[in-house]
Short mmCIF file of C-alpha atoms in Angstrom, two decimals:
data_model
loop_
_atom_site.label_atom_id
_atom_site.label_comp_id
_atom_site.label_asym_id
_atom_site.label_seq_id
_atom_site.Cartn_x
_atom_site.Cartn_y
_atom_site.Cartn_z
CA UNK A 1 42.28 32.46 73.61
CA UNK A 2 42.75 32.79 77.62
CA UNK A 3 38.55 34.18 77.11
CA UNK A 4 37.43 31.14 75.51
CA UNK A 5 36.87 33.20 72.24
CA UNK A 6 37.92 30.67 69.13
CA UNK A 7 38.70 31.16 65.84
CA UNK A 8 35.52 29.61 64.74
CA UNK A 9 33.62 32.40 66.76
CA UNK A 10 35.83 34.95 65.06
CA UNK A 11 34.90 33.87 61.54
CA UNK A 12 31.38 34.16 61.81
CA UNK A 13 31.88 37.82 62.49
CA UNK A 14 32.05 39.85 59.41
CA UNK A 15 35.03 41.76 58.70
CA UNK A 16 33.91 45.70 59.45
CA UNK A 17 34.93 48.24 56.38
CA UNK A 18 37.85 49.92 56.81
CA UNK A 19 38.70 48.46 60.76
CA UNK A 20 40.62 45.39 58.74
CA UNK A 21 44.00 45.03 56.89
CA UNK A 22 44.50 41.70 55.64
CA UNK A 23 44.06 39.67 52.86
CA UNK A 24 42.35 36.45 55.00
CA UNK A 25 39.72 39.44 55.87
CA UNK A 26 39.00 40.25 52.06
CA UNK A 27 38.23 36.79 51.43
CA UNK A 28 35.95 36.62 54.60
CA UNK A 29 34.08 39.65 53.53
CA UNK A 30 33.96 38.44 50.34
CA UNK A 31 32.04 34.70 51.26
CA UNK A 32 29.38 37.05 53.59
CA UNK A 33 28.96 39.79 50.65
CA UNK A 34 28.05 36.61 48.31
CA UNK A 35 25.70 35.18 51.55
CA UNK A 36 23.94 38.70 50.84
CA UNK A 37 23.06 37.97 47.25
CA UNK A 38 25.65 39.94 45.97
CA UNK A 39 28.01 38.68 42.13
CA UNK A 40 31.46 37.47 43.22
CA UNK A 41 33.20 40.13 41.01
CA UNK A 42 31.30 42.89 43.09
CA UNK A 43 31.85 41.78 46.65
CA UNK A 44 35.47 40.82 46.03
CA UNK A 45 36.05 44.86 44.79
CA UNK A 46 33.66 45.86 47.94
CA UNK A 47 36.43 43.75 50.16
CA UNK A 48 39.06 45.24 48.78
CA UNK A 49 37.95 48.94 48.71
CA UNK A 50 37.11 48.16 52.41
CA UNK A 51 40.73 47.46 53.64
CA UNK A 52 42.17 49.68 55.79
CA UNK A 53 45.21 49.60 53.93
CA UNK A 54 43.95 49.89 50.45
CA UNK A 55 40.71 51.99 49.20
CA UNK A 56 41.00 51.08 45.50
CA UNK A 57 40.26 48.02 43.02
CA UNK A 58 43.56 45.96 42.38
CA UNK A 59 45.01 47.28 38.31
CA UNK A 60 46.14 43.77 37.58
CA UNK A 61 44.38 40.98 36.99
CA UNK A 62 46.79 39.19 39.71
CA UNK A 63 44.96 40.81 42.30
CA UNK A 64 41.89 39.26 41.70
CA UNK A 65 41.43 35.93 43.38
CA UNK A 66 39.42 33.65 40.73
CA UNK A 67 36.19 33.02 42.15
CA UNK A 68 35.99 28.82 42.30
CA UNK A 69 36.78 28.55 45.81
CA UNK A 70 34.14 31.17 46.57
CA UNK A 71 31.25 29.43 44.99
CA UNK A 72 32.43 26.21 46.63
CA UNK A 73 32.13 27.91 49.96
CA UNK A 74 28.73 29.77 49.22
CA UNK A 75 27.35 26.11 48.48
CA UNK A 76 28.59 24.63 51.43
CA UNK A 77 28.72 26.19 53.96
CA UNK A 78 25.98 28.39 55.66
CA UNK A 79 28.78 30.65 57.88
CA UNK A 80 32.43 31.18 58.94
CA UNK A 81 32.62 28.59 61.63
CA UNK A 82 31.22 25.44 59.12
CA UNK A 83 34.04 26.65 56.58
CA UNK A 84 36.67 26.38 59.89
CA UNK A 85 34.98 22.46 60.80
CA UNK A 86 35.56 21.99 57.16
CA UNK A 87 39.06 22.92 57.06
CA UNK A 88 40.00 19.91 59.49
CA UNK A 89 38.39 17.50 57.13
CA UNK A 90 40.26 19.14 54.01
CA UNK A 91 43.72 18.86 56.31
CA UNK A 92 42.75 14.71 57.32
CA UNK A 93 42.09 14.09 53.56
CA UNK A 94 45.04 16.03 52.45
CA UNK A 95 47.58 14.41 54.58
CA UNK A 96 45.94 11.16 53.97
CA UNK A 97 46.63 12.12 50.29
CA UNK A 98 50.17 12.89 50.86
CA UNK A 99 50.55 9.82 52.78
CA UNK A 100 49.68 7.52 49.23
CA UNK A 101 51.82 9.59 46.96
CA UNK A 102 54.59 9.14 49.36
CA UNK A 103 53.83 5.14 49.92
CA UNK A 104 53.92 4.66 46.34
CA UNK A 105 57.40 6.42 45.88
CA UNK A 106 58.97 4.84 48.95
CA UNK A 107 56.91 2.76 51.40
CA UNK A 108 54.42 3.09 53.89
CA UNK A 109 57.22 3.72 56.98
CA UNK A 110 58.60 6.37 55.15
CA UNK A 111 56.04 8.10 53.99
CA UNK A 112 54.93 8.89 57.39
CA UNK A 113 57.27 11.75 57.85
CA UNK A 114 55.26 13.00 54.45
CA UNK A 115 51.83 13.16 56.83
CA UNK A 116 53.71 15.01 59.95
CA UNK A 117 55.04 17.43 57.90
CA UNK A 118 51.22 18.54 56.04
CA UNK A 119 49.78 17.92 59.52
CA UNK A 120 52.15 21.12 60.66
CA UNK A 121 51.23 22.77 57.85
CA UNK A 122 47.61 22.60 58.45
CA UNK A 123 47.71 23.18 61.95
CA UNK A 124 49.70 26.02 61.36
CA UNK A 125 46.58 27.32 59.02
CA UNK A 126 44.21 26.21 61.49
CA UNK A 127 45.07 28.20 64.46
CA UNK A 128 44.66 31.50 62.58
CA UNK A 129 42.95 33.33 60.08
CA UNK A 130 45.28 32.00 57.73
CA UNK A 131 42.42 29.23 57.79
CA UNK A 132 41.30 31.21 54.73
CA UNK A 133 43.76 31.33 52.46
CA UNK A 134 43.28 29.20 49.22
CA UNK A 135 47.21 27.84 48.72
CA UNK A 136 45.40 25.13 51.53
CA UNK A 137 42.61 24.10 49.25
CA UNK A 138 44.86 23.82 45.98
CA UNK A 139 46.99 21.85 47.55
CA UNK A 140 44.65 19.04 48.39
CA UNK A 141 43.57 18.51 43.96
CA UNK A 142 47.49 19.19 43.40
CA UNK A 143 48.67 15.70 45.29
CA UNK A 144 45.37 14.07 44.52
CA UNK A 145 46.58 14.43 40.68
CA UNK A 146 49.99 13.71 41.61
CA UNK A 147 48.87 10.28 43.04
CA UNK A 148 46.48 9.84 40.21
CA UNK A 149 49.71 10.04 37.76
CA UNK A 150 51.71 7.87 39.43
CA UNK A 151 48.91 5.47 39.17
CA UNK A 152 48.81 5.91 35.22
CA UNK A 153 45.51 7.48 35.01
CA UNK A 154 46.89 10.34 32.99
CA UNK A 155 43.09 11.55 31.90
CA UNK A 156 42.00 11.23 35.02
CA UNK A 157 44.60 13.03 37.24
CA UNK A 158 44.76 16.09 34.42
CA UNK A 159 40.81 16.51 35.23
CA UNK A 160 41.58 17.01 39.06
CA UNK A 161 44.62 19.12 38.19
CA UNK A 162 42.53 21.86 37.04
CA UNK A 163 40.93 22.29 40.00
CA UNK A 164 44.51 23.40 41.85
CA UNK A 165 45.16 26.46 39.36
CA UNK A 166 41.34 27.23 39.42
CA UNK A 167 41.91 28.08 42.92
CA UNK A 168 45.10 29.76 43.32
CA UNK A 169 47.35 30.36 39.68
CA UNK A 170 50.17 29.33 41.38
CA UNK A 171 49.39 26.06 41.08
CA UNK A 172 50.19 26.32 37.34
CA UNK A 173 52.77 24.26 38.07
CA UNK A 174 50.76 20.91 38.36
CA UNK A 175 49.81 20.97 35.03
CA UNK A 176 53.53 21.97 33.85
CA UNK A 177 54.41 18.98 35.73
CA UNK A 178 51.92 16.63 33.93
CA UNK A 179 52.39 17.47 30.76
CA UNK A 180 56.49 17.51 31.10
CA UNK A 181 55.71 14.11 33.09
CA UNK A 182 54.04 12.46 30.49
CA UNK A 183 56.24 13.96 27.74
CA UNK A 184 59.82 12.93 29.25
CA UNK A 185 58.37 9.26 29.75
CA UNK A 186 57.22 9.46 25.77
CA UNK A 187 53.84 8.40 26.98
CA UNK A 188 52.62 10.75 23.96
CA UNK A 189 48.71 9.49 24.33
CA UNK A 190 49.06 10.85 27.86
CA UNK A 191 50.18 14.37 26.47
CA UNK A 192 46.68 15.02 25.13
CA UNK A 193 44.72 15.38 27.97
CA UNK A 194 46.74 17.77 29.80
CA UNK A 195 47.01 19.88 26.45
CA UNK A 196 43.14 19.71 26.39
CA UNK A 197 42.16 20.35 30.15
CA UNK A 198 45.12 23.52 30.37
CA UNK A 199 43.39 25.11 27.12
CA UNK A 200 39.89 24.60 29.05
CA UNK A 201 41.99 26.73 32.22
CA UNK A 202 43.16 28.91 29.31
CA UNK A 203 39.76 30.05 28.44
CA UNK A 204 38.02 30.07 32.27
CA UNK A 205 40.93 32.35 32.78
CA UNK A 206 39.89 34.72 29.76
CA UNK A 207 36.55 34.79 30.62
CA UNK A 208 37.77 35.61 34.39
CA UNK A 209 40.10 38.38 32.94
CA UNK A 210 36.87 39.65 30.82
CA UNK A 211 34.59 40.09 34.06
CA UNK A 212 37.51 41.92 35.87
#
């Protein structure tokens, strides 16, 4: 801002119980609980018990965030401001990403638009606490097994695929995609590795239902 306070100085703050209401500052207070030692499952219900706006532990199992992205950031990174310097290498390798799967469906002059548009998107994520949020992170395994299929490498791109709905459900979709893909182009030995890698996210996802 005007003060010369950045974002990156913000984040390696940690979110104070009950003066926050938003869900960026649950996952914050989350990453600094774990930096204390303490099990995902217990500072993710500390975070949430701490918002202003809340006070109690989410009913459904929707409201729990699934805790991959949280270990990947406890290994990683040692504060706030490292995970902000590693969002702008996640946003250059994402639109770089983009800019193959785009190339390979059209060609390299039109597939520039492809890398403007993520480049807005990140920058938009970038400028605020919305720096956080994991829809950034699944996106960047989503086209890298979208580009992976269009190569052929079925196996291969259903492996990376599970890393998108490991990180935010929503992402479902990629693997909906893949095995649809593979089954509408009767490339039948393709089917079998997104059938085996979704009942592997089947069963993480029971075991993550279990702990909650």
């Amino acid at each position: 801002n005007d003060k010369g306070y950045s974002l990156s100085m913000a984040m390696d703050h940690v979110p104070v119980a009950e003066q926050y209401g938003f869900d960026a500052f649950i996952y914050l207070k989350t990453f600094y609980l774990m930096k204390n030692k303490i099990p995902y499952y217990q500072s993710f219900k500390q975070a949430v018990i701490e918002d202003a706006r809340l006070g109690d532990i989410p009913h459904s199992v929707l409201g729990w965030r699934l805790p991959t992205l949280f270990y990947i950031w406890h290994t990683f990174f040692k504060n706030g401001s490292s995970m902000a310097t590693g969002f702008i290498f996640l946003s250059i390798l994402t639109a770089l990403i983009g800019f193959l799967c785009a190339k390979e469906l059209s060609s390299p002059l039109f597939a520039v638009p492809t890398v403007a548009f993520l480049a807005g998107y990140f920058f938009f994520g970038a400028t605020s606490f919305l720096i956080v949020f994991m829809e950034y992170r699944g996106l960047l395994f989503s086209l890298l097994a979208f580009w992976l299929f269009i190569k052929k490498r079925s196996a291969l791109s259903s492996m990376i695929a599970i890393f998108a709905p490991l990180i935010r459900e929503v992402y479902i979709f990629v693997f909906v995609s893949g095995f649809l893909g593979s089954l509408v182009t009767k490339r039948i030995k393709q089917i079998f590795p997104w059938v085996i890698i979704g009942g592997i996210f089947i069963a993480l996802y029971f075991q993550h239902y279990l702990q909650i």
